[in-house]
Amino acid sequence: MILLGAQYYRPPTPTAPNWAGDIKAMKAAGLNTVQLWAVWGWIEPEPGRFVFDDYDRIVERAHKAGMKVVISTITDMQPFWIPRVYPHAHMVDETGLAVRGTPREECASAITPGHCTDHPEIRDASVRFMRELAAHYKDAPALAAWDSWNETRWCVCCEHWVCYCDASLRAFRTWLRGRYGSLDALGEAWGQRLVSWDDVMPAKNRSFLNPSLLDWLRWLMHRADEMAVWRRDAIKAGDPVHPVSAHSPSAVIQHRGMWEEAPFARGNDFDFASKFDSFGTSAFPAWYHSAAPPEQTGYNVTLETTRSVASPRPFLVSELQGGAFSQGFFYGRPVSAALQQYWTWSAYGRGAKGVIYWSWSDETWGVESGGYGIDGNDGMAADRKKGLRRTRALLDAHASELEAYQPDPATVGVVFDSDSVLIAVTNRERNSKAATAGVNACLCELERQRVPFDVLDGRSLTIPKAVRLLMLPATFTLKEQAAEEILAFVRRGGWVYCEAGTGVFRENGFFIERAEDRPLTSALGIGVARRRSSLEDAACTVPAGAWKGSRGMALQGALWSLGLTVPKDARVIAHDAAGDPMLVEVKAGKGRVIMSGTFPSHEHDEKPYKGFADLVASLVEASGASPRWRVTDTGGAGRLGARTGIAGAKRLFFVFNSGEATEIEILPGEACGASAREWITGGVVRKTAAGTFTLRIPGPGHRVLEWPRRG
């Protein structure tokens, strides 16, 4: 079943008098799924007593209305009795202070962050709640699935990084034993003379590039992975039949941390997405935007990143903005049906098997009051419900195709390395932008150019067979395994783009001074004559024809620049103002590596510039990574995205437009019939004499074309 639902109940609202009318209205609007927040602190008001009566009534009403239910287990919102019963098990922050749980800004029915689950009794109580909940609803006819971890939260409302309690420190040391094997090996990696495991402590979060801090952050990722497993297992113990999912707050490339929350404290999606039957993300594309519709590139990148980490399992949009944003006294722009259905069909076109909106009604509690509801009071509720009914009819008509649909394999891979993010965060800037800006810039530019991509985990790199171009922006750490995988890829004929910082740090944060000791670049014979912090000379101009058909382009510098040295058979494509090689090409086997002596992608993140966009386009074309099926904006007014793939015996082509209404032309990448069926309008689009298909697409809007497969 393709899910189309909405979050409804977060206790104690909406209140009981609203339930019958709301569920009837949800069904009438075309939704087939109701999501409920099962808050631990609300359901278990005293130890061992579980109160399900309000949920029972809502689940039964949903069943009678012919709707399914997804239950989201909010285990991080603990009962008020936990501190009283287990006073010793509180979290401890990095300053040594006990952390006191508090009702949250958007839900006051429990406390968060609660006590530390590294204490066995707190974990056991959490597991007992989830197991009892699952057993209670496992036979409910309306139950569709479990969302076992909402936005992978566990330390919301902390004021400093956590947790440094005795139980957490014991768990950290146990993990270190497994990672290093001995105290001597740990001391060598950390640059410390250690004589007792009891002396092993993580550094505070201002200890810049300290090996113990880096390992503590990695342990937090490991800890989140363990939490994902015991949450899943607790639900499976109570209900071994229904699928179990989880969802992150955003794309993994955006897990940058905050002053009060360590980076990747919520885990690394690459680690635990495989632990679930499906995996999802939250997305609020009109967050804080109060004027014109924002560019949707970031939202689409979130979808593609979530698809990448979930693959080959299904991915979901577990929270999609339902109505106007509200935060405190700031109220966002209304959300139109056209924009919301653009978001929805962009998700389905990228392979999502479900969309759940947040939420059906406007929120009525705390700082989110008055916002987010599909049926909310921003003046567009009727418009949105009309759009939902149209989507419901399309989902019913094409359910089999959408369930079978898989997008074509991506031809470009972009490496995301969480260790590089940790290096950046623990540097003096206290900001991950040095490691994430370039990744985001590459992904957004590929999306703008409608080039399918996969986001790849740099820590255990495996390059899919369909990839022709691999991009490594700001990859500060690079394991030997990854370097070997990349070199094998190049020798087979692949192309690689990388930047100045590739592999310059060890995992423990130590800088690799000698270029010949760095993986990948040393194997290619690329060295460094000098390193400069000044960027005045780092810009360079790439001449037209650097690759077949490429145009001239001006590239910007960022962070730092290197004067590169290259082997005699390498090609220097561009020099900087000081005359040093700034963009070079080295061949290896059938492929080649293009390396920049600075970070051209970095500035493109916040202020996209033509030079880097042209570089991406040139590399995609020269490497053979251009998509076979293409769409062009012949009208010039749109802002297009596109994906295509196979659904059984059919080829589907999805086009999304967040700009103005425009004319588009589709160039098929394979033999196809003389006409295509268009789902949204119900019409037929016929092939032109030039072999293309032309049609008009509204803005914001979407179109879906279908051809029978040949051969």
XYZ file of C-alpha atoms in Angstrom, residues 131-685:
555
model
C 6.873 -4.285 23.987
C 3.570 -3.754 25.856
C 2.457 -1.166 23.307
C 3.258 -3.450 20.362
C 1.551 -6.455 21.942
C -1.545 -4.385 22.679
C -2.031 -3.312 19.034
C -0.516 -6.211 17.077
C -3.964 -7.641 16.251
C -5.649 -4.327 15.515
C -7.070 -4.596 11.960
C -6.212 -0.953 11.254
C -2.523 -1.226 12.160
C -0.253 -0.705 9.140
C 3.214 -0.132 10.616
C 5.343 1.154 13.484
C 7.540 4.242 13.438
C 9.861 3.189 16.227
C 11.983 6.331 16.556
C 10.723 9.800 15.799
C 13.499 11.999 14.382
C 15.977 9.748 16.273
C 15.657 11.978 19.330
C 16.998 11.189 22.792
C 18.667 14.347 24.130
C 16.241 17.152 23.266
C 16.127 19.875 25.956
C 19.682 19.321 27.134
C 21.716 22.486 27.578
C 25.112 20.877 26.915
C 26.437 17.759 25.248
C 25.531 14.447 26.936
C 25.959 11.894 28.317
C 28.938 11.680 30.695
C 27.303 9.661 33.476
C 29.141 6.665 34.924
C 27.065 4.197 32.880
C 27.799 6.073 29.646
C 31.516 6.276 30.437
C 31.581 2.524 31.055
C 29.861 1.926 27.726
C 32.297 4.299 25.998
C 35.314 2.461 27.413
C 33.855 -0.890 26.388
C 33.465 0.407 22.843
C 37.065 1.669 22.862
C 38.302 -1.787 23.914
C 36.535 -3.244 20.909
C 37.902 -0.569 18.584
C 41.550 -0.590 19.713
C 42.005 -3.927 21.443
C 44.315 -2.687 24.190
C 45.048 0.316 26.362
C 48.477 0.719 24.727
C 46.924 0.883 21.247
C 44.417 3.448 22.477
C 47.166 5.557 24.019
C 49.144 5.475 20.784
C 46.100 6.601 18.767
C 45.277 9.373 21.229
C 48.858 10.484 21.851
C 48.550 9.724 25.569
C 50.392 7.566 28.110
C 47.581 5.623 29.751
C 47.964 3.104 32.580
C 44.323 2.402 33.547
C 41.027 2.252 31.695
C 39.558 4.233 34.590
C 41.661 7.197 33.455
C 40.159 7.176 29.942
C 37.880 10.189 29.555
C 36.435 11.996 26.551
C 37.558 15.582 26.112
C 35.083 18.427 26.523
C 33.536 19.840 23.392
C 35.939 22.795 23.246
C 39.009 20.555 23.058
C 39.679 21.198 19.407
C 40.682 18.238 17.222
C 41.311 16.106 20.290
C 41.425 12.369 19.464
C 39.398 11.450 22.549
C 36.650 13.887 21.556
C 36.555 12.506 18.012
C 36.213 8.981 19.343
C 33.541 10.035 21.812
C 31.509 11.494 18.925
C 31.971 8.250 16.991
C 30.808 6.344 20.046
C 27.656 8.483 20.131
C 26.953 7.312 16.567
C 27.510 3.722 17.666
C 25.290 4.293 20.695
C 22.477 5.599 18.478
C 22.845 2.518 16.289
C 22.447 0.309 19.367
C 19.402 2.322 20.438
C 17.848 1.780 17.026
C 18.316 -1.982 17.375
C 16.840 -2.354 20.845
C 13.888 -0.154 19.922
C 13.220 -2.274 16.845
C 13.630 -5.516 18.773
C 11.296 -4.355 21.533
C 8.513 -3.737 19.030
C 9.229 -6.962 17.151
C 9.001 -8.856 20.435
C 5.465 -7.564 20.940
C 4.455 -7.618 17.278
C 6.563 -9.802 14.985
C 4.302 -9.210 11.959
C 3.971 -5.526 11.133
C 6.846 -3.558 9.548
C 8.995 -1.335 11.737
C 10.432 1.945 10.488
C 12.238 4.961 11.923
C 12.964 8.420 10.614
C 15.605 11.090 10.979
C 14.985 14.836 11.352
C 16.676 15.658 8.031
C 19.121 14.290 5.492
C 22.246 12.751 7.033
C 24.385 15.439 5.370
C 22.625 17.984 7.605
C 23.335 16.284 10.965
C 25.728 19.053 11.946
C 24.998 19.242 15.645
C 24.159 22.217 17.819
C 25.613 23.918 20.849
C 23.459 21.699 23.071
C 23.566 18.574 20.871
C 26.681 16.863 19.572
C 26.941 16.198 15.827
C 25.559 12.763 14.971
C 24.267 12.325 18.521
C 21.096 11.193 16.751
C 23.160 8.700 14.804
C 24.373 8.275 11.273
C 21.567 7.198 8.958
C 23.981 5.005 7.002
C 24.521 2.922 10.154
C 20.979 2.077 11.148
C 18.728 2.557 8.111
C 19.496 -1.062 7.215
C 18.195 -2.198 10.601
C 14.590 -1.348 9.698
C 12.003 -2.517 7.187
C 11.921 1.039 5.810
C 13.462 4.370 6.699
C 12.216 7.945 6.455
C 12.885 11.613 6.995
C 11.124 14.753 8.100
C 10.796 17.628 5.642
C 9.352 21.103 6.150
C 10.242 22.808 2.860
C 8.482 26.088 3.657
C 10.025 26.418 7.124
C 10.575 30.096 7.953
C 9.935 31.201 4.337
C 7.236 33.871 4.455
C 7.372 35.403 0.951
C 7.693 33.708 -2.455
C 7.942 29.912 -2.688
C 11.512 28.901 -1.935
C 13.686 26.966 -4.293
C 12.890 23.312 -3.727
C 16.378 21.978 -4.466
C 17.195 21.394 -0.792
C 13.999 19.420 -0.259
C 14.701 17.242 -3.277
C 18.262 16.624 -2.079
C 16.813 15.476 1.264
C 14.627 12.981 -0.590
C 17.506 11.619 -2.665
C 19.792 11.360 0.360
C 17.146 9.445 2.314
C 16.595 7.140 -0.662
C 20.361 6.544 -0.800
C 20.715 5.577 2.865
C 17.558 3.423 2.865
C 18.361 1.516 -0.342
C 17.475 -1.217 -1.138
C 14.706 -0.867 1.442
C 11.738 1.455 0.894
C 11.995 5.055 1.986
C 9.254 7.290 3.356
C 8.586 10.947 3.968
C 7.542 10.426 7.566
C 6.743 14.083 8.257
C 5.891 16.453 5.397
C 4.687 19.977 6.072
C 0.898 20.057 6.131
C 0.173 23.761 6.440
C 1.742 27.109 7.257
C 4.781 27.063 9.521
C 4.427 28.470 13.051
C 7.168 29.024 15.600
C 6.478 31.261 18.545
C 5.107 34.527 17.191
C 6.462 33.937 13.698
C 3.899 32.638 11.223
C 4.940 31.365 7.817
C 3.458 31.754 4.389
C 0.371 29.688 3.496
C 1.024 26.369 1.784
C -0.863 25.990 -1.477
C -2.195 22.706 -2.786
C -0.010 23.034 -5.883
C 3.172 23.384 -3.833
C 2.215 20.622 -1.413
C 1.418 18.200 -4.210
C 4.700 19.140 -5.898
C 6.410 17.972 -2.689
C 4.287 14.828 -2.599
C 4.838 13.744 -6.190
C 8.521 14.621 -6.066
C 8.735 12.052 -3.257
C 6.798 9.384 -5.156
C 8.826 10.068 -8.307
C 12.050 9.379 -6.421
C 10.727 6.062 -5.156
C 9.064 6.922 -1.826
C 6.409 4.422 -0.774
C 4.596 6.707 1.618
C 3.999 10.321 2.630
C 2.653 11.355 6.036
C 1.883 15.031 6.539
C 2.500 16.891 9.753
C -0.257 17.378 10.641
C -4.015 17.167 10.008
C -5.054 19.948 12.409
C -3.186 23.072 13.418
C -1.105 22.500 16.539
C -2.662 23.774 19.779
C 0.226 23.504 22.201
C 3.327 25.598 22.822
C 5.497 27.304 20.244
C 4.024 25.369 17.305
C 0.483 26.536 18.063
C -1.582 27.643 15.109
C 0.497 26.006 12.408
C 1.204 22.960 10.236
C -2.335 21.661 9.745
C -3.632 20.463 6.377
C -6.995 21.525 7.745
C -5.373 24.568 9.334
C -6.382 28.207 9.353
C -4.003 29.694 6.772
C -6.728 30.233 4.172
C -5.760 27.312 1.928
C -7.215 24.270 3.697
C -9.998 23.742 1.142
C -7.472 24.057 -1.675
C -5.154 21.505 -0.053
C -7.946 18.993 0.553
C -9.009 19.276 -3.066
C -5.426 18.553 -4.112
C -5.300 15.554 -1.790
C -8.492 14.108 -3.253
C -6.976 14.365 -6.721
C -3.822 12.602 -5.536
C -5.912 9.912 -3.818
C -7.683 9.177 -7.119
C -4.331 8.910 -8.907
C -2.875 6.621 -6.243
C -5.890 4.356 -6.480
C -5.669 4.258 -10.275
C -1.924 3.587 -10.364
C -1.243 1.725 -7.115
C 0.394 -1.265 -8.777
C 2.743 0.906 -10.830
C 3.823 3.029 -7.855
C 4.364 -0.007 -5.632
C 6.574 -1.607 -8.295
C 8.344 1.584 -9.383
C 12.106 1.870 -8.935
C 14.082 4.872 -10.238
C 16.873 4.138 -12.703
C 20.297 3.639 -11.083
C 22.208 6.868 -10.514
C 25.205 7.672 -12.704
C 26.906 10.035 -10.237
C 28.050 9.233 -6.709
C 28.815 11.930 -4.125
C 30.841 10.813 -1.124
C 29.736 11.940 2.327
C 32.194 11.159 5.080
C 31.002 11.681 8.648
C 34.570 11.524 9.961
C 35.342 14.590 7.854
C 32.389 16.345 9.477
C 33.760 15.496 12.925
C 37.145 16.913 11.923
C 35.453 20.141 10.862
C 33.199 20.405 13.920
C 36.040 19.870 16.369
C 38.209 22.410 14.598
C 38.359 25.889 16.032
C 35.514 27.171 13.860
C 33.070 24.878 15.754
C 31.205 24.475 12.494
C 30.787 21.574 10.103
C 30.406 23.818 7.083
C 33.961 23.158 5.909
C 33.004 19.505 5.362
C 29.318 19.785 4.451
C 29.088 22.875 2.247
C 30.849 21.245 -0.682
C 28.804 18.057 -0.448
C 25.569 20.020 -0.372
C 26.757 22.220 -3.247
C 27.488 19.203 -5.446
C 24.170 17.537 -4.634
C 22.156 20.703 -5.225
C 23.894 21.412 -8.514
C 23.325 17.878 -9.752
C 19.669 18.228 -8.784
C 19.375 21.542 -10.638
C 20.860 19.883 -13.710
C 18.483 16.924 -13.323
C 21.292 14.395 -12.989
C 20.407 11.394 -10.758
C 22.895 10.796 -7.937
C 23.585 8.518 -5.002
C 25.016 9.728 -1.701
C 27.710 7.253 -0.644
C 29.134 6.512 2.807
C 32.828 7.421 2.772
C 33.639 5.262 5.812
C 32.877 1.998 3.989
C 32.818 3.088 0.395
C 31.218 0.887 -2.233
C 30.742 2.455 -5.661
C 27.650 1.170 -7.525
C 28.209 -0.276 -10.988
C 26.097 2.366 -12.757
C 28.187 5.273 -11.417
C 30.410 6.980 -13.994
C 31.437 10.072 -12.019
C 32.468 10.119 -8.347
C 32.698 13.423 -6.469
C 34.678 13.856 -3.237
C 34.275 17.469 -2.085
C 36.082 18.314 1.164
C 36.799 14.692 2.098
C 39.327 15.428 4.847
C 39.717 11.802 5.954
C 39.997 8.861 3.594
C 40.482 5.274 4.666
C 42.796 2.936 2.789
C 39.810 0.797 1.818
C 38.073 3.813 0.285
C 41.220 4.840 -1.586
C 41.578 1.323 -3.014
C 37.911 1.296 -4.059
C 38.326 4.651 -5.797
C 41.501 3.609 -7.611
C 39.860 0.405 -8.843
C 36.893 2.479 -10.038
C 39.194 4.816 -11.965
C 41.154 1.994 -13.556
C 37.874 0.530 -14.828
C 37.125 3.830 -16.566
C 35.476 5.956 -13.893
C 36.051 9.658 -13.391
C 36.750 11.234 -9.995
C 36.565 14.865 -8.896
C 38.273 15.746 -5.612
C 39.493 18.846 -3.799
C 42.483 20.121 -1.852
C 41.754 18.489 1.501
C 41.354 14.927 0.268
C 42.748 12.565 2.921
C 44.836 15.166 4.753
C 43.754 14.093 8.272
C 43.965 10.758 10.033
C 40.863 9.504 11.833
C 42.356 10.587 15.160
C 42.574 14.188 13.955
C 46.325 14.251 13.331
C 47.350 16.097 10.177
C 49.214 14.003 7.594
C 52.121 16.278 6.855
C 53.793 14.327 4.054
C 51.803 14.136 0.809
C 53.291 10.738 0.043
C 51.596 9.344 3.177
C 48.108 10.370 2.101
C 45.897 7.705 0.527
C 44.715 8.200 -3.057
C 46.728 11.298 -3.961
C 50.012 9.560 -3.184
C 49.026 6.634 -5.428
C 48.334 9.111 -8.221
C 51.597 10.987 -7.757
C 49.898 14.244 -6.736
C 51.920 16.223 -4.210
C 51.954 19.641 -2.587
C 54.615 22.290 -3.172
C 53.153 24.679 -0.615
C 50.005 25.368 1.371
C 48.556 28.856 1.599
C 45.862 30.316 3.817
C 45.506 33.330 1.531
C 42.917 32.857 -1.183
C 43.788 35.946 -3.196
C 45.535 33.843 -5.846
C 43.387 30.681 -5.527
C 40.845 31.522 -8.241
C 41.560 30.066 -11.648
C 40.134 30.121 -15.149
C 39.543 26.859 -16.976
C 39.881 27.331 -20.739
C 37.131 26.261 -23.118
C 37.648 22.764 -24.451
C 39.325 21.419 -21.317
C 37.090 18.428 -21.984
C 35.276 17.778 -25.229
C 32.650 20.451 -25.729
C 33.235 22.167 -22.368
C 33.044 25.942 -22.065
C 35.443 28.232 -20.258
C 34.767 28.684 -16.560
C 36.032 30.737 -13.623
C 36.422 28.799 -10.369
C 36.562 30.362 -6.915
C 38.801 29.398 -4.020
C 37.819 28.771 -0.387
C 39.282 27.634 2.965
C 42.874 27.237 1.749
C 44.808 26.574 -1.444
C 47.633 24.255 -2.392
C 50.342 24.595 -4.957
C 50.072 21.136 -6.521
C 52.836 19.001 -7.997
C 51.921 16.326 -10.520
C 53.618 13.541 -12.468
C 55.028 14.357 -15.916
C 52.209 12.631 -17.797
C 49.502 14.574 -15.896
C 47.643 17.462 -17.496
C 47.547 20.865 -15.832
C 44.169 22.283 -16.799
C 44.417 25.625 -15.000
C 46.951 27.646 -12.993
C 46.268 30.108 -10.218
C 47.419 33.719 -10.289
C 50.770 32.740 -8.769
C 51.390 30.275 -11.581
C 50.904 27.112 -9.513
C 48.818 24.224 -10.895
C 45.301 24.677 -9.490
C 43.231 22.153 -11.466
C 44.947 19.003 -12.690
C 44.004 15.757 -14.397
C 45.773 12.451 -13.789
C 44.960 9.349 -15.805
C 44.943 5.873 -14.247
C 43.957 2.867 -16.293
C 40.893 3.713 -18.366
C 39.752 6.588 -16.156
C 40.989 9.830 -14.705
C 41.075 11.940 -11.561
C 40.511 15.701 -11.610
C 41.813 17.466 -8.508
C 41.521 21.088 -7.452
C 44.144 22.800 -5.316
C 41.398 24.578 -3.390
C 37.657 24.118 -2.689
C 35.591 25.476 -5.618
C 32.440 23.780 -4.297
C 32.481 25.577 -0.944
C 31.205 29.007 -1.985
C 28.678 27.436 -4.357
C 26.665 26.205 -1.361
C 25.320 29.578 -0.226
C 25.927 31.625 -3.380
C 25.797 29.393 -6.460
C 28.039 30.689 -9.217
C 28.216 29.871 -12.891
C 31.786 28.599 -12.919
C 31.144 25.673 -10.591
C 27.819 24.858 -12.264
C 29.675 24.683 -15.591
C 32.373 22.473 -14.046
C 29.753 19.984 -12.830
C 28.028 19.981 -16.220
C 31.335 19.439 -18.030
C 32.384 16.544 -15.790
C 28.975 14.867 -16.060
C 29.071 15.064 -19.854
C 32.738 14.082 -20.289
C 32.508 11.112 -17.911
C 29.453 9.655 -19.626
C 27.240 10.258 -16.588
C 24.573 12.274 -18.417
C 21.097 10.793 -17.937
C 19.771 8.901 -20.940
C 16.297 10.414 -20.584
C 16.388 14.202 -20.577
C 13.944 17.035 -20.175
C 14.515 20.668 -21.175
C 12.634 23.815 -20.272
C 11.867 25.121 -23.754
C 9.635 27.840 -22.315
C 12.396 29.124 -20.031
C 10.102 29.946 -17.093
C 10.293 26.772 -15.053
C 12.484 25.313 -12.358
C 12.473 21.656 -13.274
C 13.343 18.367 -11.654
C 12.942 14.932 -13.200
C 13.303 11.248 -12.442
C 12.489 8.138 -14.443
C 12.421 4.437 -13.793
C 10.736 1.096 -14.315
C 7.420 -0.157 -12.943
C 6.981 -3.705 -14.127
C 6.277 -3.565 -17.858
C 6.138 0.235 -17.922
C 8.535 3.160 -18.072
C 7.470 6.093 -15.867
C 8.817 9.635 -16.240
C 8.157 12.199 -13.481
C 8.659 15.934 -14.061
C 8.393 18.477 -11.239
C 8.265 22.258 -11.650
C 8.633 24.701 -8.747
C 8.858 27.732 -11.075
C 6.340 29.327 -13.398
C 4.208 27.391 -15.876
C 6.305 26.469 -18.886
C 6.683 24.309 -21.981
C 8.934 21.255 -21.683
C 10.453 18.768 -24.093
C 11.333 15.179 -23.168
C 14.037 13.364 -25.123
C 13.623 9.583 -24.688
C 16.675 7.544 -23.779
C 15.406 4.332 -25.322
C 12.989 3.100 -27.952
C 9.413 3.905 -26.928
C 5.975 4.122 -28.452
C 4.596 6.987 -30.511
C 2.477 8.214 -27.621
C 2.612 8.422 -23.825
C -0.185 8.394 -21.308
C -0.078 11.355 -18.914
C -1.483 10.564 -15.462
C -2.279 13.987 -14.046
C -4.402 15.311 -16.904
C -5.470 11.908 -18.198
C -4.374 12.951 -21.682
C -2.114 11.486 -24.344
C 1.183 13.080 -25.418
